[in-house]
Amino acid sequence: MDKLKRVLSGRDTEEPSGLAEVIDATSLSWGTRVKGFIACFAIGCLCSLLGSCLLWIPKKGLMLFAVFYTLGNIASIGSTLFLMGPVKQLKRMFEPTRLIATTVMLVSI
């Protein structure tokens, strides 16, 4: 379990520099990260569901769907930032093996 926590929090390798101390001092605890992930993911799912329900409203339904569904997707993707950290998340998203999928997903939003 500790290995999983280290991998997801980006601390799989030890950094001998002073940067590691700064990161440790400003990072969230594991419990706070999980709570943030759950809250952000739930908000994302709720926005996506609300957008799907608002699709059937005459005239403005399509616009409301697009706004809420987009916000839901962004919140759901953003929820993983709590687990891995923003820098590691962006590095993984733009790895050569994931670059096409990331680009297609971002353009689709």
GROMACS .gro file of N, CA, C and O in nm:
model
  436
    1MET      N    1   0.082  -0.119   0.000
    1MET     CA    2   0.000   0.000   0.000
    1MET      C    3   0.086   0.125   0.000
    1MET      O    4   0.053   0.222  -0.066
    2ASP      N    5   0.197   0.122   0.076
    2ASP     CA    6   0.287   0.237   0.079
    2ASP      C    7   0.350   0.260  -0.058
    2ASP      O    8   0.369   0.374  -0.099
    3LYS      N    9   0.380   0.153  -0.129
    3LYS     CA   10   0.437   0.165  -0.264
    3LYS      C   11   0.337   0.233  -0.356
    3LYS      O   12   0.374   0.320  -0.434
    4LEU      N   13   0.209   0.196  -0.348
    4LEU     CA   14   0.105   0.257  -0.430
    4LEU      C   15   0.092   0.406  -0.399
    4LEU      O   16   0.081   0.488  -0.489
    5LYS      N   17   0.097   0.440  -0.271
    5LYS     CA   18   0.090   0.581  -0.231
    5LYS      C   19   0.207   0.660  -0.288
    5LYS      O   20   0.190   0.772  -0.336
    6ARG      N   21   0.328   0.602  -0.282
    6ARG     CA   22   0.445   0.671  -0.334
    6ARG      C   23   0.437   0.689  -0.484
    6ARG      O   24   0.472   0.795  -0.537
    7VAL      N   25   0.388   0.589  -0.556
    7VAL     CA   26   0.378   0.598  -0.701
    7VAL      C   27   0.274   0.701  -0.741
    7VAL      O   28   0.298   0.785  -0.828
    8LEU      N   29   0.157   0.699  -0.678
    8LEU     CA   30   0.051   0.793  -0.714
    8LEU      C   31   0.082   0.936  -0.672
    8LEU      O   32   0.038   1.030  -0.737
    9SER      N   33   0.157   0.954  -0.567
    9SER     CA   34   0.189   1.090  -0.522
    9SER      C   35   0.314   1.145  -0.589
    9SER      O   36   0.351   1.258  -0.566
   10GLY      N   37   0.378   1.067  -0.673
   10GLY     CA   38   0.495   1.115  -0.745
   10GLY      C   39   0.624   1.105  -0.667
   10GLY      O   40   0.722   1.168  -0.701
   11ARG      N   41   0.628   1.028  -0.562
   11ARG     CA   42   0.747   1.016  -0.479
   11ARG      C   43   0.813   0.880  -0.495
   11ARG      O   44   0.871   0.827  -0.401
   12ASP      N   45   0.802   0.824  -0.613
   12ASP     CA   46   0.858   0.691  -0.637
   12ASP      C   47   1.011   0.694  -0.632
   12ASP      O   48   1.074   0.602  -0.584
   13THR      N   49   1.071   0.800  -0.681
   13THR     CA   50   1.216   0.813  -0.676
   13THR      C   51   1.253   0.922  -0.577
   13THR      O   52   1.183   1.022  -0.563
   14GLU      N   53   1.361   0.903  -0.508
   14GLU     CA   54   1.407   1.000  -0.409
   14GLU      C   55   1.487   1.110  -0.478
   14GLU      O   56   1.572   1.082  -0.562
   15GLU      N   57   1.460   1.234  -0.443
   15GLU     CA   58   1.533   1.348  -0.497
   15GLU      C   59   1.625   1.402  -0.388
   15GLU      O   60   1.579   1.443  -0.282
   16PRO      N   61   1.754   1.406  -0.412
   16PRO     CA   62   1.845   1.453  -0.309
   16PRO      C   63   1.848   1.606  -0.296
   16PRO      O   64   1.912   1.657  -0.207
   17SER      N   65   1.781   1.678  -0.383
   17SER     CA   66   1.788   1.824  -0.380
   17SER      C   67   1.697   1.884  -0.275
   17SER      O   68   1.617   1.815  -0.211
   18GLY      N   69   1.708   2.014  -0.258
   18GLY     CA   70   1.623   2.087  -0.163
   18GLY      C   71   1.480   2.097  -0.212
   18GLY      O   72   1.389   2.129  -0.136
   19LEU      N   73   1.458   2.069  -0.340
   19LEU     CA   74   1.323   2.073  -0.396
   19LEU      C   75   1.233   1.969  -0.330
   19LEU      O   76   1.114   1.993  -0.308
   20ALA      N   77   1.289   1.855  -0.294
   20ALA     CA   78   1.210   1.750  -0.228
   20ALA      C   79   1.158   1.799  -0.094
   20ALA      O   80   1.044   1.767  -0.056
   21GLU      N   81   1.237   1.875  -0.022
   21GLU     CA   82   1.192   1.928   0.107
   21GLU      C   83   1.077   2.026   0.089
   21GLU      O   84   0.983   2.028   0.168
   22VAL      N   85   1.086   2.109  -0.013
   22VAL     CA   86   0.979   2.206  -0.039
   22VAL      C   87   0.851   2.135  -0.079
   22VAL      O   88   0.742   2.169  -0.032
   23ILE      N   89   0.862   2.034  -0.161
   23ILE     CA   90   0.744   1.957  -0.204
   23ILE      C   91   0.680   1.888  -0.085
   23ILE      O   92   0.558   1.887  -0.070
   24ASP      N   93   0.761   1.829   0.002
   24ASP     CA   94   0.707   1.761   0.120
   24ASP      C   95   0.639   1.859   0.215
   24ASP      O   96   0.539   1.827   0.279
   25ALA      N   97   0.693   1.978   0.225
   25ALA     CA   98   0.638   2.077   0.318
   25ALA      C   99   0.505   2.134   0.269
   25ALA      O  100   0.421   2.175   0.348
   26THR      N  101   0.486   2.138   0.137
   26THR     CA  102   0.365   2.199   0.083
   26THR      C  103   0.265   2.097   0.030
   26THR      O  104   0.160   2.136  -0.019
   27SER      N  105   0.294   1.969   0.038
   27SER     CA  106   0.204   1.870  -0.019
   27SER      C  107   0.092   1.836   0.079
   27SER      O  108   0.104   1.855   0.199
   28LEU      N  109  -0.016   1.785   0.025
   28LEU     CA  110  -0.131   1.745   0.105
   28LEU      C  111  -0.108   1.604   0.160
   28LEU      O  112  -0.036   1.524   0.101
   29SER      N  113  -0.175   1.574   0.270
   29SER     CA  114  -0.167   1.439   0.323
   29SER      C  115  -0.246   1.345   0.232
   29SER      O  116  -0.327   1.389   0.151
   30TRP      N  117  -0.221   1.215   0.249
   30TRP     CA  118  -0.287   1.117   0.162
   30TRP      C  119  -0.439   1.122   0.180
   30TRP      O  120  -0.514   1.115   0.083
   31GLY      N  121  -0.486   1.136   0.303
   31GLY     CA  122  -0.630   1.141   0.328
   31GLY      C  123  -0.694   1.263   0.264
   31GLY      O  124  -0.804   1.255   0.207
   32THR      N  125  -0.625   1.378   0.268
   32THR     CA  126  -0.677   1.499   0.206
   32THR      C  127  -0.681   1.484   0.054
   32THR      O  128  -0.774   1.530  -0.012
   33ARG      N  129  -0.579   1.419   0.000
   33ARG     CA  130  -0.577   1.396  -0.145
   33ARG      C  131  -0.695   1.309  -0.190
   33ARG      O  132  -0.759   1.336  -0.290
   34VAL      N  133  -0.722   1.203  -0.114
   34VAL     CA  134  -0.832   1.113  -0.149
   34VAL      C  135  -0.966   1.186  -0.137
   34VAL      O  136  -1.053   1.173  -0.223
   35LYS      N  137  -0.982   1.264  -0.031
   35LYS     CA  138  -1.107   1.342  -0.016
   35LYS      C  139  -1.124   1.442  -0.128
   35LYS      O  140  -1.235   1.459  -0.181
   36GLY      N  141  -1.017   1.510  -0.167
   36GLY     CA  142  -1.024   1.605  -0.279
   36GLY      C  143  -1.058   1.535  -0.409
   36GLY      O  144  -1.137   1.585  -0.490
   37PHE      N  145  -0.997   1.417  -0.431
   37PHE     CA  146  -1.027   1.340  -0.551
   37PHE      C  147  -1.175   1.301  -0.556
   37PHE      O  148  -1.242   1.320  -0.658
   38ILE      N  149  -1.225   1.249  -0.445
   38ILE     CA  150  -1.365   1.204  -0.441
   38ILE      C  151  -1.459   1.322  -0.462
   38ILE      O  152  -1.556   1.312  -0.539
   39ALA      N  153  -1.433   1.434  -0.396
   39ALA     CA  154  -1.520   1.551  -0.409
   39ALA      C  155  -1.519   1.605  -0.552
   39ALA      O  156  -1.625   1.631  -0.610
   40CYS      N  157  -1.402   1.618  -0.610
   40CYS     CA  158  -1.391   1.673  -0.746
   40CYS      C  159  -1.452   1.576  -0.848
   40CYS      O  160  -1.520   1.619  -0.942
   41PHE      N  161  -1.430   1.447  -0.829
   41PHE     CA  162  -1.487   1.349  -0.922
   41PHE      C  163  -1.639   1.346  -0.911
   41PHE      O  164  -1.709   1.336  -1.012
   42ALA      N  165  -1.691   1.357  -0.789
   42ALA     CA  166  -1.837   1.358  -0.770
   42ALA      C  167  -1.898   1.482  -0.834
   42ALA      O  168  -2.004   1.474  -0.899
   43ILE      N  169  -1.834   1.596  -0.820
   43ILE     CA  170  -1.883   1.719  -0.884
   43ILE      C  171  -1.881   1.703  -1.035
   43ILE      O  172  -1.974   1.744  -1.105
   44GLY      N  173  -1.775   1.642  -1.087
   44GLY     CA  174  -1.766   1.619  -1.231
   44GLY      C  175  -1.876   1.527  -1.282
   44GLY      O  176  -1.938   1.554  -1.386
   45CYS      N  177  -1.902   1.420  -1.210
   45CYS     CA  178  -2.010   1.328  -1.250
   45CYS      C  179  -2.146   1.396  -1.241
   45CYS      O  180  -2.231   1.378  -1.329
   46LEU      N  181  -2.166   1.476  -1.137
   46LEU     CA  182  -2.292   1.547  -1.120
   46LEU      C  183  -2.314   1.648  -1.233
   46LEU      O  184  -2.424   1.656  -1.288
   47CYS      N  185  -2.210   1.721  -1.269
   47CYS     CA  186  -2.222   1.818  -1.380
   47CYS      C  187  -2.251   1.746  -1.512
   47CYS      O  188  -2.334   1.793  -1.591
   48SER      N  189  -2.184   1.635  -1.536
   48SER     CA  190  -2.209   1.560  -1.660
   48SER      C  191  -2.351   1.505  -1.664
   48SER      O  192  -2.418   1.512  -1.768
   49LEU      N  193  -2.398   1.454  -1.552
   49LEU     CA  194  -2.534   1.402  -1.545
   49LEU      C  195  -2.637   1.515  -1.561
   49LEU      O  196  -2.735   1.500  -1.635
   50LEU      N  197  -2.611   1.628  -1.496
   50LEU     CA  198  -2.700   1.743  -1.510
   50LEU      C  199  -2.703   1.792  -1.654
   50LEU      O  200  -2.809   1.826  -1.707
   51GLY      N  201  -2.587   1.795  -1.718
   51GLY     CA  202  -2.582   1.835  -1.859
   51GLY      C  203  -2.662   1.742  -1.947
   51GLY      O  204  -2.733   1.787  -2.039
   52SER      N  205  -2.655   1.613  -1.920
   52SER     CA  206  -2.733   1.517  -2.000
   52SER      C  207  -2.883   1.535  -1.978
   52SER      O  208  -2.962   1.521  -2.071
   53CYS      N  209  -2.922   1.569  -1.855
   53CYS     CA  210  -3.064   1.592  -1.828
   53CYS      C  211  -3.113   1.722  -1.891
   53CYS      O  212  -3.228   1.730  -1.936
   54LEU      N  213  -3.028   1.823  -1.894
   54LEU     CA  214  -3.068   1.952  -1.950
   54LEU      C  215  -3.071   1.952  -2.102
   54LEU      O  216  -3.117   2.048  -2.163
   55LEU      N  217  -3.022   1.846  -2.163
   55LEU     CA  218  -3.021   1.836  -2.309
   55LEU      C  219  -3.162   1.843  -2.368
   55LEU      O  220  -3.182   1.893  -2.477
   56TRP      N  221  -3.260   1.799  -2.293
   56TRP     CA  222  -3.395   1.789  -2.345
   56TRP      C  223  -3.477   1.917  -2.328
   56TRP      O  224  -3.594   1.920  -2.364
   57ILE      N  225  -3.418   2.022  -2.274
   57ILE     CA  226  -3.489   2.149  -2.262
   57ILE      C  227  -3.494   2.214  -2.400
   57ILE      O  228  -3.392   2.223  -2.469
   58PRO      N  229  -3.612   2.260  -2.440
   58PRO     CA  230  -3.622   2.323  -2.573
   58PRO      C  231  -3.536   2.450  -2.583
   58PRO      O  232  -3.519   2.524  -2.488
   59LYS      N  233  -3.485   2.478  -2.700
   59LYS     CA  234  -3.406   2.593  -2.741
   59LYS      C  235  -3.269   2.603  -2.675
   59LYS      O  236  -3.170   2.606  -2.743
   60LYS      N  237  -3.258   2.613  -2.545
   60LYS     CA  238  -3.129   2.632  -2.480
   60LYS      C  239  -3.068   2.503  -2.427
   60LYS      O  240  -2.961   2.505  -2.366
   61GLY      N  241  -3.133   2.392  -2.449
   61GLY     CA  242  -3.086   2.265  -2.396
   61GLY      C  243  -2.950   2.223  -2.448
   61GLY      O  244  -2.866   2.174  -2.372
   62LEU      N  245  -2.926   2.244  -2.576
   62LEU     CA  246  -2.799   2.203  -2.636
   62LEU      C  247  -2.683   2.285  -2.578
   62LEU      O  248  -2.576   2.231  -2.548
   63MET      N  249  -2.705   2.415  -2.560
   63MET     CA  250  -2.601   2.500  -2.504
   63MET      C  251  -2.572   2.462  -2.358
   63MET      O  252  -2.457   2.452  -2.315
   64LEU      N  253  -2.678   2.438  -2.279
   64LEU     CA  254  -2.661   2.399  -2.139
   64LEU      C  255  -2.591   2.264  -2.129
   64LEU      O  256  -2.507   2.243  -2.041
   65PHE      N  257  -2.627   2.172  -2.219
   65PHE     CA  258  -2.561   2.042  -2.221
   65PHE      C  259  -2.411   2.058  -2.245
   65PHE      O  260  -2.329   2.000  -2.174
   66ALA      N  261  -2.376   2.138  -2.344
   66ALA     CA  262  -2.235   2.156  -2.378
   66ALA      C  263  -2.157   2.216  -2.261
   66ALA      O  264  -2.047   2.172  -2.229
   67VAL      N  265  -2.214   2.315  -2.195
   67VAL     CA  266  -2.145   2.382  -2.084
   67VAL      C  267  -2.127   2.286  -1.966
   67VAL      O  268  -2.016   2.269  -1.914
   68PHE      N  269  -2.235   2.223  -1.923
   68PHE     CA  270  -2.227   2.136  -1.805
   68PHE      C  271  -2.147   2.009  -1.832
   68PHE      O  272  -2.074   1.961  -1.745
   69TYR      N  273  -2.160   1.954  -1.951
   69TYR     CA  274  -2.086   1.832  -1.982
   69TYR      C  275  -1.936   1.861  -1.990
   69TYR      O  276  -1.854   1.783  -1.943
   70THR      N  277  -1.900   1.977  -2.046
   70THR     CA  278  -1.759   2.017  -2.052
   70THR      C  279  -1.704   2.041  -1.913
   70THR      O  280  -1.593   1.996  -1.879
   71LEU      N  281  -1.779   2.112  -1.829
   71LEU     CA  282  -1.735   2.135  -1.691
   71LEU      C  283  -1.720   2.003  -1.615
   71LEU      O  284  -1.628   1.986  -1.536
   72GLY      N  285  -1.811   1.910  -1.639
   72GLY     CA  286  -1.803   1.780  -1.575
   72GLY      C  287  -1.678   1.702  -1.617
   72GLY      O  288  -1.612   1.640  -1.533
   73ASN      N  289  -1.646   1.708  -1.746
   73ASN     CA  290  -1.525   1.639  -1.793
   73ASN      C  291  -1.399   1.702  -1.736
   73ASN      O  292  -1.307   1.632  -1.695
   74ILE      N  293  -1.395   1.834  -1.732
   74ILE     CA  294  -1.277   1.903  -1.679
   74ILE      C  295  -1.262   1.872  -1.529
   74ILE      O  296  -1.150   1.847  -1.481
   75ALA      N  297  -1.372   1.872  -1.455
   75ALA     CA  298  -1.364   1.841  -1.312
   75ALA      C  299  -1.322   1.697  -1.289
   75ALA      O  300  -1.244   1.668  -1.197
   76SER      N  301  -1.371   1.606  -1.369
   76SER     CA  302  -1.333   1.465  -1.353
   76SER      C  303  -1.185   1.443  -1.385
   76SER      O  304  -1.116   1.368  -1.315
   77ILE      N  305  -1.137   1.507  -1.489
   77ILE     CA  306  -0.994   1.496  -1.521
   77ILE      C  307  -0.911   1.566  -1.414
   77ILE      O  308  -0.807   1.517  -1.371
   78GLY      N  309  -0.960   1.680  -1.367
   78GLY     CA  310  -0.889   1.753  -1.262
   78GLY      C  311  -0.884   1.679  -1.130
   78GLY      O  312  -0.796   1.705  -1.048
   79SER      N  313  -0.975   1.588  -1.109
   79SER     CA  314  -0.975   1.513  -0.983
   79SER      C  315  -0.849   1.428  -0.968
   79SER      O  316  -0.802   1.406  -0.857
   80THR      N  317  -0.793   1.383  -1.079
   80THR     CA  318  -0.671   1.302  -1.071
   80THR      C  319  -0.551   1.385  -1.030
   80THR      O  320  -0.450   1.329  -0.987
   81LEU      N  321  -0.561   1.517  -1.042
   81LEU     CA  322  -0.451   1.602  -0.998
   81LEU      C  323  -0.428   1.590  -0.848
   81LEU      O  324  -0.317   1.607  -0.800
   82PHE      N  325  -0.534   1.559  -0.774
   82PHE     CA  326  -0.520   1.542  -0.630
   82PHE      C  327  -0.437   1.418  -0.597
   82PHE      O  328  -0.361   1.419  -0.500
   83LEU      N  329  -0.453   1.314  -0.675
   83LEU     CA  330  -0.381   1.190  -0.646
   83LEU      C  331  -0.235   1.194  -0.690
   83LEU      O  332  -0.146   1.148  -0.619
   84MET      N  333  -0.210   1.247  -0.808
   84MET     CA  334  -0.075   1.241  -0.864
   84MET      C  335   0.000   1.373  -0.855
   84MET      O  336   0.122   1.373  -0.862
   85GLY      N  337  -0.069   1.483  -0.845
   85GLY     CA  338  -0.005   1.613  -0.850
   85GLY      C  339  -0.010   1.666  -0.992
   85GLY      O  340  -0.008   1.588  -1.088
   86PRO      N  341  -0.018   1.797  -1.008
   86PRO     CA  342  -0.037   1.854  -1.141
   86PRO      C  343   0.080   1.830  -1.237
   86PRO      O  344   0.059   1.800  -1.354
   87VAL      N  345   0.203   1.842  -1.190
   87VAL     CA  346   0.318   1.828  -1.279
   87VAL      C  347   0.330   1.685  -1.330
   87VAL      O  348   0.346   1.662  -1.451
   88LYS      N  349   0.318   1.589  -1.241
   88LYS     CA  350   0.330   1.449  -1.282
   88LYS      C  351   0.214   1.409  -1.374
   88LYS      O  352   0.232   1.335  -1.470
   89GLN      N  353   0.094   1.462  -1.345
   89GLN     CA  354  -0.022   1.432  -1.429
   89GLN      C  355   0.002   1.483  -1.571
   89GLN      O  356  -0.023   1.412  -1.669
   90LEU      N  357   0.048   1.607  -1.583
   90LEU     CA  358   0.073   1.663  -1.717
   90LEU      C  359   0.185   1.590  -1.789
   90LEU      O  360   0.177   1.567  -1.910
   91LYS      N  361   0.289   1.551  -1.716
   91LYS     CA  362   0.397   1.475  -1.779
   91LYS      C  363   0.346   1.342  -1.833
   91LYS      O  364   0.382   1.301  -1.944
   92ARG      N  365   0.262   1.275  -1.756
   92ARG     CA  366   0.209   1.147  -1.802
   92ARG      C  367   0.110   1.163  -1.917
   92ARG      O  368   0.103   1.080  -2.005
   93MET      N  369   0.031   1.270  -1.912
   93MET     CA  370  -0.066   1.291  -2.020
   93MET      C  371   0.004   1.315  -2.154
   93MET      O  372  -0.047   1.274  -2.259
   94PHE      N  373   0.119   1.380  -2.151
   94PHE     CA  374   0.187   1.415  -2.275
   94PHE      C  375   0.306   1.325  -2.306
   94PHE      O  376   0.394   1.364  -2.384
   95GLU      N  377   0.309   1.205  -2.248
   95GLU     CA  378   0.409   1.106  -2.288
   95GLU      C  379   0.383   1.067  -2.433
   95GLU      O  380   0.269   1.074  -2.481
   96PRO      N  381   0.487   1.025  -2.505
   96PRO     CA  382   0.468   0.992  -2.647
   96PRO      C  383   0.361   0.886  -2.673
   96PRO      O  384   0.290   0.893  -2.773
   97THR      N  385   0.346   0.790  -2.583
   97THR     CA  386   0.247   0.685  -2.605
   97THR      C  387   0.104   0.734  -2.580
   97THR      O  388   0.009   0.672  -2.626
   98ARG      N  389   0.088   0.844  -2.508
   98ARG     CA  390  -0.046   0.897  -2.475
   98ARG      C  391  -0.076   1.028  -2.546
   98ARG      O  392  -0.183   1.085  -2.526
   99LEU      N  393   0.016   1.077  -2.625
   99LEU     CA  394   0.002   1.210  -2.685
   99LEU      C  395  -0.119   1.219  -2.777
   99LEU      O  396  -0.195   1.317  -2.770
  100ILE      N  397  -0.141   1.120  -2.860
  100ILE     CA  398  -0.254   1.124  -2.954
  100ILE      C  399  -0.386   1.121  -2.878
  100ILE      O  400  -0.476   1.200  -2.907
  101ALA      N  401  -0.398   1.034  -2.780
  101ALA     CA  402  -0.522   1.025  -2.703
  101ALA      C  403  -0.548   1.155  -2.627
  101ALA      O  404  -0.662   1.203  -2.621
  102THR      N  405  -0.445   1.212  -2.568
  102THR     CA  406  -0.460   1.337  -2.494
  102THR      C  407  -0.502   1.449  -2.587
  102THR      O  408  -0.592   1.528  -2.555
  103THR      N  409  -0.439   1.458  -2.703
  103THR     CA  410  -0.472   1.563  -2.799
  103THR      C  411  -0.616   1.550  -2.847
  103THR      O  412  -0.690   1.650  -2.852
  104VAL      N  413  -0.658   1.431  -2.880
  104VAL     CA  414  -0.796   1.408  -2.927
  104VAL      C  415  -0.896   1.444  -2.817
  104VAL      O  416  -0.997   1.510  -2.842
  105MET      N  417  -0.865   1.406  -2.693
  105MET     CA  418  -0.956   1.434  -2.583
  105MET      C  419  -0.966   1.585  -2.558
  105MET      O  420  -1.075   1.639  -2.541
  106LEU      N  421  -0.853   1.655  -2.556
  106LEU     CA  422  -0.855   1.799  -2.533
  106LEU      C  423  -0.924   1.876  -2.645
  106LEU      O  424  -0.996   1.973  -2.621
  107VAL      N  425  -0.903   1.834  -2.768
  107VAL     CA  426  -0.970   1.898  -2.881
  107VAL      C  427  -1.120   1.870  -2.877
  107VAL      O  428  -1.201   1.958  -2.909
  108SER      N  429  -1.158   1.752  -2.832
  108SER     CA  430  -1.300   1.718  -2.824
  108SER      C  431  -1.372   1.801  -2.719
  108SER      O  432  -1.490   1.834  -2.735
  109ILE      N  433  -1.304   1.836  -2.613
  109ILE     CA  434  -1.367   1.919  -2.509
  109ILE      C  435  -1.395   2.054  -2.568
  109ILE      O  436  -1.498   2.113  -2.553
   0.00000   0.00000   0.00000
